[in-house]
C-alpha cells in the first residue's frame, strides 16, 4: 500500500504492507530513531507524536492513517540543533544505553507542551508508559524538570 | 566531590555519545540497513523434554519467499557453550546450535530463513515436528536422584576439567572450606539454620537481542552484534561455524543495555551460518517473548545457611549450601555458583570454620546465564537476611554488628584464595574499604535509629526499615585482560581505540576521561572507537565489573606511553632534557626556561619535521587482584496489614567504588542497578504452567517499574581511593543490584514480623505469611 504522511514536517510517501504497524513502516523508511522494544504497547520505545499526541507506533496500523502529522525524536531536534529536552537529557546524565531515550524525549515533549511547569509527580506520571532498564529514572525525571526550567527561562 | 588534583577524573563529564543517542542519530544493530537481507525466525519446542523424531519442512519450503530451514540436519554439530566467556570457557560444552533433543519449553528446534519477516513468521507455523516425549525434570532438589531423568549424555564435557557429571545432572560443583565445623558447632551458643530462595529473573534490556551479518566487499564475514563480548563472539562463531577468525569482523554498534544477557552468544552463529550458506545478509531480532523464554535468565539459587554464634554475636562457623538451578544448559553454571560464595563470604572474614558446598544442576526449565550481580545477588539475599535474624535473636544492632564484622582495609579473607571463578582464587588484601561510612550514611538517611523496631503504625499500615550490605569484584584476577591503542593527530587530538565494550554504561566516556587526564587535554580531544575486532585491540568484554578497573588500567598505561613520546619529541624540538619537561594543558613546557610547545606543534614536528614517526602506542593490562567495591542500602517500607501490599517509601544507596572517574555516571550505575533490584524483589518472577512453559512472557505480566512506580531514591558515592586502580577507581556496574531484595525483606520483618525467604514480595505472599503467623500464635 501507499500513503502520504507528514513526517517531521515533510510530506513523505510511504510504501507498506496492509497489516504493517506504523513502527515498522517508519523504521523501514529510515526513521530508525523510533525503536522497537516489545511491539505490544508496553515499553514506549516506539513513541511518536501523531497529530501532536504521543502514541505507541507499534499499536497503530499505518493503513489507518492518511495525511497525518508525525513527529519523531529526530524531528524534535538533531545532533546539530538539539531540542532543549534532548540537551537536558545529556546534561543530567539521563542517557545510558539510549535505547529508551527517543521515546522518553517524545513523552517529555508531549508533557511539556501540555503542562509547561509540571511537578515531579506529574513528570513521573507522564513517563509511566516508558520503560528504562538502565537509569532507574532518577536522572530522567531530573532532566525533564530541568528542561521545563530552561524552557521557562527561554519564554 | 571533584578532586582538585585532577582535570578530568572525578568530573561529571557528559557521556560522549549521549546527544547522538537522544537525537536518534547513533545506531543500534537493527538500525543498520542491509539490502537483500534474509530474515530469520526461530522455531521452539513446546515440550520440556523430548526427542525430535521428524521435522517436516516441506510445506514451509513450498511457500514463496522461503529460502532455507536450518535444523540439526544441516548445521555443524559442534559441542560448545553459548556462555560467551574467555578461552577455555569454564562452562560445560553441552549444546549444539540445533540438537535432536529439546530440553526446555523454548529450546531451539529449527530456524526459518525467508525474504521477509512476515513470510518467515508465516512459514514457521507450517513446520511440522514429531516428538517422542520424555519425562521432564523440574525440581532441582531431585535432579541428582538416581532415578531422575538425565538431560545430557556422556559426550558433554568441561573444557577446563572442572567438576562435572552429566550422569547426575550435575553441571558444576564447588566444595571448599577451612577449619573444623565440628569445633565451630561445639563453640556455638546458638545455631541458626535457614533456607533462602532467589528466583528466576529476566534482564529486560529494552533493546532485544539482535544480530545482522553480511559479507563485505572482500568476502569477509561482518557480524553486527548486540553483544557484550565482541572478541569472544568472533572466536566462538569461528569455531562453531568452522570459518576462520581472519575472515570474521565483529562490530558492536550502540547497545541497548546488556546486564549480562548479551554476554551469551546465542544468535551470532546462526545469522553467520545463513550468510555463509546463502552469501546474503541475514538478520535475527528476538521478540520480547523470545527474550524472556528463549534467551537467558538469572539462575535461581536455593541457599541454606547454617551458622553457629556466640552470645556476643561472634560467628563460630558458617556453612553455605547452594543449589543452583542451571536450567537446560550449563551456561555460567560453575562461575555464578562460585560467585555465590566467593563474592559473599569474604565479607565476614573473621570466621575460623567455614564450608561452602555449591552444586549447579540441570532441569528442563529456562537456562540461566550471566546477570548483573552474578551469583552474589543470590548469595547476599541469604546472608543479609541471615545476619538480620542473628542480630534479632541476640538483640544486637545490625548496623553496628556489620561494622564490627566486615572485612576492613589491610585485611584478607581465606575465601579469596580458596575460591575463584570456578577454580581456586587469588590471595588478595583489601586496600580500600569505606563500608562503615556507607552504612552510616544509609542509616542516617533512612532514620534508622528513630524507626527501626518501632513499627510505626497509621491505621492498617505499618512501617519498617531494613539494611543490607554487599561487596563485589573488579574484574577476574589473572583472567581478564583489556587493551588500548592511542595515536596522536596533528591538531592535538587523539584516537583512542579500545576493545572494551560500552553497552550503555558509559565506558567509552570514562576510559576517554582516563586518557584525557594522563595527557592533560580536554575530553573533547579524545576520539573514541570501541569494540570492532578489526580496528581495536583485544578486550575480554563487558562483564565481571571489569571495564573501569581492567580496561581503565590499560588505557592509563597506554596514555602514559603516549605522554612519554610527546615529551621525547618536545625535548628534541625545544632542545631541553626530557626530564625537565612537564605537561600543562595540551602543552609541554620547561618551567625553568619557559620554553614550550603545544600539542599541535609537537605532533606536526613528529609527522613532518625531523625523525618523523607516528606518535602511537598500544598497551594491555591483566590484573592480579580484583579489589571489591562496597555497598550499603537501606529502605523504608509500609505494609498494609489488611491486604499484604508492600509499598517501598524510600531507598538509600551508599557505595565505595574507589575514586569515581565520573561520579554522575557512577551514580547512574548504582541507581539503575538498585531499581532493577527493587523490581526483582517486588514484582519480577517467572510463572510456569505445569508443563514447564513460562506463561507471563511479556511486560504486561512480567512487571518492571516505570518512573511512576518508584519512591525516592538517593545515592551517595563515598570518597575512596583504591591504590591499584586507575586513578584510584574500582567497579560500580553490578554491585547496586545486590541489596534491595534482602533490605526490603528485612524491612518487611521490621514492620510486621514476618520473614520472607523467597521473593517477589507480592501482596498474596505477604498476606499469607501474616495469616500463617497469626494462626501459629
Ligand atoms: S515497541 Fe511499542 S510499546 Fe514497546
Ligand atoms: S537508557 Fe537504557 S533503557 Fe533507558
PDB file of N, CA and C in Angstrom, chain B residues 552-628:
ATOM      1  N   UNK B 552      40.508   0.234  32.159  1.00  0.00           N
ATOM      2  CA  UNK B 552      40.949   1.564  32.601  1.00  0.00           C
ATOM      3  C   UNK B 552      42.444   1.595  32.876  1.00  0.00           C
ATOM      4  N   UNK B 553      42.955   0.528  33.457  1.00  0.00           N
ATOM      5  CA  UNK B 553      44.402   0.467  33.703  1.00  0.00           C
ATOM      6  C   UNK B 553      45.165   0.382  32.390  1.00  0.00           C
ATOM      7  N   UNK B 554      44.599  -0.344  31.424  1.00  0.00           N
ATOM      8  CA  UNK B 554      45.258  -0.444  30.115  1.00  0.00           C
ATOM      9  C   UNK B 554      45.299   0.924  29.438  1.00  0.00           C
ATOM     10  N   UNK B 555      44.202   1.652  29.524  1.00  0.00           N
ATOM     11  CA  UNK B 555      44.147   2.979  28.901  1.00  0.00           C
ATOM     12  C   UNK B 555      45.160   3.913  29.564  1.00  0.00           C
ATOM     13  N   UNK B 556      45.206   3.829  30.877  1.00  0.00           N
ATOM     14  CA  UNK B 556      46.148   4.698  31.576  1.00  0.00           C
ATOM     15  C   UNK B 556      47.589   4.397  31.159  1.00  0.00           C
ATOM     16  N   UNK B 557      47.903   3.122  31.099  1.00  0.00           N
ATOM     17  CA  UNK B 557      49.255   2.708  30.739  1.00  0.00           C
ATOM     18  C   UNK B 557      49.576   3.171  29.308  1.00  0.00           C
ATOM     19  N   UNK B 558      48.618   3.012  28.427  1.00  0.00           N
ATOM     20  CA  UNK B 558      48.819   3.402  27.033  1.00  0.00           C
ATOM     21  C   UNK B 558      49.011   4.920  26.936  1.00  0.00           C
ATOM     22  N   UNK B 559      48.191   5.659  27.639  1.00  0.00           N
ATOM     23  CA  UNK B 559      48.299   7.122  27.602  1.00  0.00           C
ATOM     24  C   UNK B 559      49.640   7.572  28.172  1.00  0.00           C
ATOM     25  N   UNK B 560      50.150   6.838  29.155  1.00  0.00           N
ATOM     26  CA  UNK B 560      51.454   7.203  29.712  1.00  0.00           C
ATOM     27  C   UNK B 560      52.568   7.010  28.679  1.00  0.00           C
ATOM     28  N   UNK B 561      52.424   5.970  27.876  1.00  0.00           N
ATOM     29  CA  UNK B 561      53.409   5.777  26.809  1.00  0.00           C
ATOM     30  C   UNK B 561      53.355   6.932  25.809  1.00  0.00           C
ATOM     31  N   UNK B 562      52.141   7.360  25.488  1.00  0.00           N
ATOM     32  CA  UNK B 562      51.983   8.492  24.561  1.00  0.00           C
ATOM     33  C   UNK B 562      52.594   9.747  25.180  1.00  0.00           C
ATOM     34  N   UNK B 563      52.310   9.934  26.446  1.00  0.00           N
ATOM     35  CA  UNK B 563      52.865  11.092  27.145  1.00  0.00           C
ATOM     36  C   UNK B 563      54.389  11.096  27.031  1.00  0.00           C
ATOM     37  N   UNK B 564      54.995   9.929  27.240  1.00  0.00           N
ATOM     38  CA  UNK B 564      56.458   9.851  27.159  1.00  0.00           C
ATOM     39  C   UNK B 564      56.944  10.200  25.757  1.00  0.00           C
ATOM     40  N   UNK B 565      56.203   9.729  24.760  1.00  0.00           N
ATOM     41  CA  UNK B 565      56.598  10.044  23.374  1.00  0.00           C
ATOM     42  C   UNK B 565      56.466  11.538  23.111  1.00  0.00           C
ATOM     43  N   UNK B 566      55.391  12.122  23.594  1.00  0.00           N
ATOM     44  CA  UNK B 566      55.176  13.561  23.400  1.00  0.00           C
ATOM     45  C   UNK B 566      56.330  14.342  24.035  1.00  0.00           C
ATOM     46  N   UNK B 567      56.695  13.907  25.231  1.00  0.00           N
ATOM     47  CA  UNK B 567      57.778  14.611  25.933  1.00  0.00           C
ATOM     48  C   UNK B 567      59.106  14.437  25.197  1.00  0.00           C
ATOM     49  N   UNK B 568      59.326  13.233  24.666  1.00  0.00           N
ATOM     50  CA  UNK B 568      60.584  12.998  23.946  1.00  0.00           C
ATOM     51  C   UNK B 568      60.672  13.886  22.705  1.00  0.00           C
ATOM     52  N   UNK B 569      59.560  13.988  21.990  1.00  0.00           N
ATOM     53  CA  UNK B 569      59.564  14.837  20.791  1.00  0.00           C
ATOM     54  C   UNK B 569      59.776  16.297  21.181  1.00  0.00           C
ATOM     55  N   UNK B 570      59.056  16.711  22.221  1.00  0.00           N
ATOM     56  CA  UNK B 570      59.176  18.106  22.651  1.00  0.00           C
ATOM     57  C   UNK B 570      60.608  18.409  23.095  1.00  0.00           C
ATOM     58  N   UNK B 571      61.233  17.433  23.755  1.00  0.00           N
ATOM     59  CA  UNK B 571      62.605  17.633  24.219  1.00  0.00           C
ATOM     60  C   UNK B 571      63.532  17.887  23.034  1.00  0.00           C
ATOM     61  N   UNK B 572      63.314  17.103  21.981  1.00  0.00           N
ATOM     62  CA  UNK B 572      64.129  17.263  20.782  1.00  0.00           C
ATOM     63  C   UNK B 572      63.866  18.626  20.133  1.00  0.00           C
ATOM     64  N   UNK B 573      62.576  18.948  20.025  1.00  0.00           N
ATOM     65  CA  UNK B 573      62.172  20.215  19.408  1.00  0.00           C
ATOM     66  C   UNK B 573      62.748  21.430  20.127  1.00  0.00           C
ATOM     67  N   UNK B 574      62.619  21.372  21.457  1.00  0.00           N
ATOM     68  CA  UNK B 574      62.946  22.557  22.256  1.00  0.00           C
ATOM     69  C   UNK B 574      64.385  22.535  22.751  1.00  0.00           C
ATOM     70  N   UNK B 575      65.043  21.385  22.483  1.00  0.00           N
ATOM     71  CA  UNK B 575      66.403  21.222  22.951  1.00  0.00           C
ATOM     72  C   UNK B 575      66.503  21.408  24.468  1.00  0.00           C
ATOM     73  N   UNK B 576      65.663  20.656  25.119  1.00  0.00           N
ATOM     74  CA  UNK B 576      65.604  20.676  26.582  1.00  0.00           C
ATOM     75  C   UNK B 576      65.658  19.220  27.031  1.00  0.00           C
ATOM     76  N   UNK B 577      66.360  18.875  28.098  1.00  0.00           N
ATOM     77  CA  UNK B 577      66.325  17.478  28.545  1.00  0.00           C
ATOM     78  C   UNK B 577      64.890  17.061  28.894  1.00  0.00           C
ATOM     79  N   UNK B 578      64.534  15.849  28.455  1.00  0.00           N
ATOM     80  CA  UNK B 578      63.152  15.377  28.655  1.00  0.00           C
ATOM     81  C   UNK B 578      62.723  15.477  30.114  1.00  0.00           C
ATOM     82  N   UNK B 579      63.668  15.208  31.006  1.00  0.00           N
ATOM     83  CA  UNK B 579      63.348  15.204  32.431  1.00  0.00           C
ATOM     84  C   UNK B 579      62.864  16.551  32.957  1.00  0.00           C
ATOM     85  N   UNK B 580      63.148  17.601  32.235  1.00  0.00           N
ATOM     86  CA  UNK B 580      62.745  18.932  32.711  1.00  0.00           C
ATOM     87  C   UNK B 580      61.357  19.320  32.238  1.00  0.00           C
ATOM     88  N   UNK B 581      60.847  18.573  31.273  1.00  0.00           N
ATOM     89  CA  UNK B 581      59.567  18.978  30.674  1.00  0.00           C
ATOM     90  C   UNK B 581      58.390  18.492  31.505  1.00  0.00           C
ATOM     91  N   UNK B 582      57.392  19.341  31.517  1.00  0.00           N
ATOM     92  CA  UNK B 582      56.152  18.961  32.186  1.00  0.00           C
ATOM     93  C   UNK B 582      54.981  19.210  31.246  1.00  0.00           C
ATOM     94  N   UNK B 583      53.921  18.435  31.438  1.00  0.00           N
ATOM     95  CA  UNK B 583      52.737  18.674  30.620  1.00  0.00           C
ATOM     96  C   UNK B 583      51.800  19.620  31.351  1.00  0.00           C
ATOM     97  N   UNK B 584      51.466  20.709  30.691  1.00  0.00           N
ATOM     98  CA  UNK B 584      50.376  21.547  31.174  1.00  0.00           C
ATOM     99  C   UNK B 584      49.235  21.321  30.187  1.00  0.00           C
ATOM    100  N   UNK B 585      48.253  22.174  30.165  1.00  0.00           N
ATOM    101  CA  UNK B 585      47.107  21.908  29.307  1.00  0.00           C
ATOM    102  C   UNK B 585      47.515  21.800  27.831  1.00  0.00           C
ATOM    103  N   UNK B 586      47.540  20.582  27.312  1.00  0.00           N
ATOM    104  CA  UNK B 586      47.872  20.308  25.904  1.00  0.00           C
ATOM    105  C   UNK B 586      49.169  20.963  25.459  1.00  0.00           C
ATOM    106  N   UNK B 587      50.093  21.032  26.391  1.00  0.00           N
ATOM    107  CA  UNK B 587      51.361  21.706  26.115  1.00  0.00           C
ATOM    108  C   UNK B 587      52.466  21.015  26.909  1.00  0.00           C
ATOM    109  N   UNK B 588      53.661  20.949  26.301  1.00  0.00           N
ATOM    110  CA  UNK B 588      54.819  20.505  27.072  1.00  0.00           C
ATOM    111  C   UNK B 588      55.664  21.737  27.351  1.00  0.00           C
ATOM    112  N   UNK B 589      56.080  21.895  28.596  1.00  0.00           N
ATOM    113  CA  UNK B 589      56.880  23.094  28.869  1.00  0.00           C
ATOM    114  C   UNK B 589      57.978  22.822  29.890  1.00  0.00           C
ATOM    115  N   UNK B 590      58.998  23.626  29.767  1.00  0.00           N
ATOM    116  CA  UNK B 590      60.094  23.585  30.721  1.00  0.00           C
ATOM    117  C   UNK B 590      59.921  24.788  31.629  1.00  0.00           C
ATOM    118  N   UNK B 591      59.463  24.564  32.843  1.00  0.00           N
ATOM    119  CA  UNK B 591      59.133  25.696  33.720  1.00  0.00           C
ATOM    120  C   UNK B 591      60.340  26.610  33.953  1.00  0.00           C
ATOM    121  N   UNK B 592      61.531  26.019  33.888  1.00  0.00           N
ATOM    122  CA  UNK B 592      62.731  26.795  34.171  1.00  0.00           C
ATOM    123  C   UNK B 592      63.013  27.837  33.094  1.00  0.00           C
ATOM    124  N   UNK B 593      63.113  27.342  31.845  1.00  0.00           N
ATOM    125  CA  UNK B 593      63.474  28.257  30.751  1.00  0.00           C
ATOM    126  C   UNK B 593      62.251  28.921  30.129  1.00  0.00           C
ATOM    127  N   UNK B 594      61.079  28.374  30.471  1.00  0.00           N
ATOM    128  CA  UNK B 594      59.865  28.934  29.873  1.00  0.00           C
ATOM    129  C   UNK B 594      59.629  28.457  28.454  1.00  0.00           C
ATOM    130  N   UNK B 595      60.512  27.590  27.949  1.00  0.00           N
ATOM    131  CA  UNK B 595      60.303  27.054  26.599  1.00  0.00           C
ATOM    132  C   UNK B 595      59.086  26.148  26.578  1.00  0.00           C
ATOM    133  N   UNK B 596      58.299  26.261  25.538  1.00  0.00           N
ATOM    134  CA  UNK B 596      57.107  25.426  25.475  1.00  0.00           C
ATOM    135  C   UNK B 596      56.702  25.095  24.045  1.00  0.00           C
ATOM    136  N   UNK B 597      56.015  23.998  23.905  1.00  0.00           N
ATOM    137  CA  UNK B 597      55.462  23.633  22.606  1.00  0.00           C
ATOM    138  C   UNK B 597      54.087  23.041  22.849  1.00  0.00           C
ATOM    139  N   UNK B 598      53.115  23.460  22.048  1.00  0.00           N
ATOM    140  CA  UNK B 598      51.794  22.867  22.266  1.00  0.00           C
ATOM    141  C   UNK B 598      51.650  21.581  21.460  1.00  0.00           C
ATOM    142  N   UNK B 599      50.589  20.845  21.742  1.00  0.00           N
ATOM    143  CA  UNK B 599      50.437  19.520  21.139  1.00  0.00           C
ATOM    144  C   UNK B 599      50.417  19.567  19.612  1.00  0.00           C
ATOM    145  N   UNK B 600      49.671  20.503  18.998  1.00  0.00           N
ATOM    146  CA  UNK B 600      49.699  20.531  17.528  1.00  0.00           C
ATOM    147  C   UNK B 600      51.124  20.723  17.000  1.00  0.00           C
ATOM    148  N   UNK B 601      51.888  21.583  17.643  1.00  0.00           N
ATOM    149  CA  UNK B 601      53.279  21.787  17.196  1.00  0.00           C
ATOM    150  C   UNK B 601      54.099  20.514  17.366  1.00  0.00           C
ATOM    151  N   UNK B 602      53.891  19.855  18.479  1.00  0.00           N
ATOM    152  CA  UNK B 602      54.666  18.640  18.744  1.00  0.00           C
ATOM    153  C   UNK B 602      54.321  17.562  17.721  1.00  0.00           C
ATOM    154  N   UNK B 603      53.030  17.407  17.468  1.00  0.00           N
ATOM    155  CA  UNK B 603      52.628  16.341  16.539  1.00  0.00           C
ATOM    156  C   UNK B 603      53.080  16.688  15.115  1.00  0.00           C
ATOM    157  N   UNK B 604      52.963  17.953  14.762  1.00  0.00           N
ATOM    158  CA  UNK B 604      53.428  18.338  13.422  1.00  0.00           C
ATOM    159  C   UNK B 604      54.919  18.079  13.277  1.00  0.00           C
ATOM    160  N   UNK B 605      55.648  18.352  14.331  1.00  0.00           N
ATOM    161  CA  UNK B 605      57.098  18.107  14.305  1.00  0.00           C
ATOM    162  C   UNK B 605      57.360  16.620  14.074  1.00  0.00           C
ATOM    163  N   UNK B 606      56.620  15.789  14.835  1.00  0.00           N
ATOM    164  CA  UNK B 606      56.828  14.345  14.708  1.00  0.00           C
ATOM    165  C   UNK B 606      56.413  13.834  13.335  1.00  0.00           C
ATOM    166  N   UNK B 607      55.456  14.455  12.749  1.00  0.00           N
ATOM    167  CA  UNK B 607      54.966  13.967  11.462  1.00  0.00           C
ATOM    168  C   UNK B 607      55.749  14.516  10.277  1.00  0.00           C
ATOM    169  N   UNK B 608      56.245  15.763  10.392  1.00  0.00           N
ATOM    170  CA  UNK B 608      56.761  16.412   9.185  1.00  0.00           C
ATOM    171  C   UNK B 608      58.196  16.936   9.265  1.00  0.00           C
ATOM    172  N   UNK B 609      58.721  17.095  10.485  1.00  0.00           N
ATOM    173  CA  UNK B 609      59.935  17.910  10.559  1.00  0.00           C
ATOM    174  C   UNK B 609      61.239  17.105  10.625  1.00  0.00           C
ATOM    175  N   UNK B 610      61.396  16.292  11.634  1.00  0.00           N
ATOM    176  CA  UNK B 610      62.656  15.554  11.769  1.00  0.00           C
ATOM    177  C   UNK B 610      62.400  14.226  12.454  1.00  0.00           C
ATOM    178  N   UNK B 611      63.158  13.205  12.087  1.00  0.00           N
ATOM    179  CA  UNK B 611      62.988  11.854  12.668  1.00  0.00           C
ATOM    180  C   UNK B 611      61.517  11.473  12.714  1.00  0.00           C
ATOM    181  N   UNK B 612      60.857  11.653  11.583  1.00  0.00           N
ATOM    182  CA  UNK B 612      59.401  11.509  11.565  1.00  0.00           C
ATOM    183  C   UNK B 612      58.923  10.142  12.046  1.00  0.00           C
ATOM    184  N   UNK B 613      57.882  10.167  12.807  1.00  0.00           N
ATOM    185  CA  UNK B 613      57.195   8.928  13.206  1.00  0.00           C
ATOM    186  C   UNK B 613      55.796   9.265  13.711  1.00  0.00           C
ATOM    187  N   UNK B 614      54.969   8.262  13.769  1.00  0.00           N
ATOM    188  CA  UNK B 614      53.615   8.438  14.305  1.00  0.00           C
ATOM    189  C   UNK B 614      53.660   8.282  15.820  1.00  0.00           C
ATOM    190  N   UNK B 615      53.223   9.254  16.514  1.00  0.00           N
ATOM    191  CA  UNK B 615      53.088   9.103  17.962  1.00  0.00           C
ATOM    192  C   UNK B 615      51.929   8.144  18.207  1.00  0.00           C
ATOM    193  N   UNK B 616      52.272   6.984  18.680  1.00  0.00           N
ATOM    194  CA  UNK B 616      51.281   5.903  18.755  1.00  0.00           C
ATOM    195  C   UNK B 616      51.733   4.885  19.792  1.00  0.00           C
ATOM    196  N   UNK B 617      50.812   4.312  20.506  1.00  0.00           N
ATOM    197  CA  UNK B 617      51.180   3.269  21.461  1.00  0.00           C
ATOM    198  C   UNK B 617      50.026   2.298  21.673  1.00  0.00           C
ATOM    199  N   UNK B 618      50.401   1.111  22.055  1.00  0.00           N
ATOM    200  CA  UNK B 618      49.417   0.104  22.452  1.00  0.00           C
ATOM    201  C   UNK B 618      49.831  -0.391  23.830  1.00  0.00           C
ATOM    202  N   UNK B 619      48.867  -0.669  24.646  1.00  0.00           N
ATOM    203  CA  UNK B 619      49.205  -1.250  25.946  1.00  0.00           C
ATOM    204  C   UNK B 619      48.103  -2.185  26.366  1.00  0.00           C
ATOM    205  N   UNK B 620      48.496  -3.218  27.058  1.00  0.00           N
ATOM    206  CA  UNK B 620      47.459  -4.071  27.627  1.00  0.00           C
ATOM    207  C   UNK B 620      47.762  -4.307  29.095  1.00  0.00           C
ATOM    208  N   UNK B 621      46.728  -4.698  29.805  1.00  0.00           N
ATOM    209  CA  UNK B 621      46.856  -4.937  31.236  1.00  0.00           C
ATOM    210  C   UNK B 621      46.054  -6.171  31.595  1.00  0.00           C
ATOM    211  N   UNK B 622      46.649  -7.013  32.351  1.00  0.00           N
ATOM    212  CA  UNK B 622      45.819  -8.002  33.019  1.00  0.00           C
ATOM    213  C   UNK B 622      46.087  -7.830  34.496  1.00  0.00           C
ATOM    214  N   UNK B 623      45.166  -8.241  35.312  1.00  0.00           N
ATOM    215  CA  UNK B 623      45.241  -7.827  36.704  1.00  0.00           C
ATOM    216  C   UNK B 623      45.437  -9.011  37.632  1.00  0.00           C
ATOM    217  N   UNK B 624      46.096  -8.739  38.719  1.00  0.00           N
ATOM    218  CA  UNK B 624      46.392  -9.805  39.659  1.00  0.00           C
ATOM    219  C   UNK B 624      45.457  -9.820  40.847  1.00  0.00           C
ATOM    220  N   UNK B 625      44.656  -8.785  40.944  1.00  0.00           N
ATOM    221  CA  UNK B 625      43.691  -8.767  42.040  1.00  0.00           C
ATOM    222  C   UNK B 625      42.395  -8.157  41.544  1.00  0.00           C
ATOM    223  N   UNK B 626      41.391  -8.247  42.371  1.00  0.00           N
ATOM    224  CA  UNK B 626      40.066  -7.768  41.996  1.00  0.00           C
ATOM    225  C   UNK B 626      39.509  -6.995  43.179  1.00  0.00           C
ATOM    226  N   UNK B 627      39.925  -5.738  43.323  1.00  0.00           N
ATOM    227  CA  UNK B 627      39.512  -5.004  44.522  1.00  0.00           C
ATOM    228  C   UNK B 627      37.994  -4.860  44.582  1.00  0.00           C
ATOM    229  N   UNK B 628      37.398  -5.278  45.689  1.00  0.00           N
ATOM    230  CA  UNK B 628      35.947  -5.207  45.765  1.00  0.00           C
ATOM    231  C   UNK B 628      35.435  -3.794  46.038  1.00  0.00           C
TER     232      UNK B 628
END
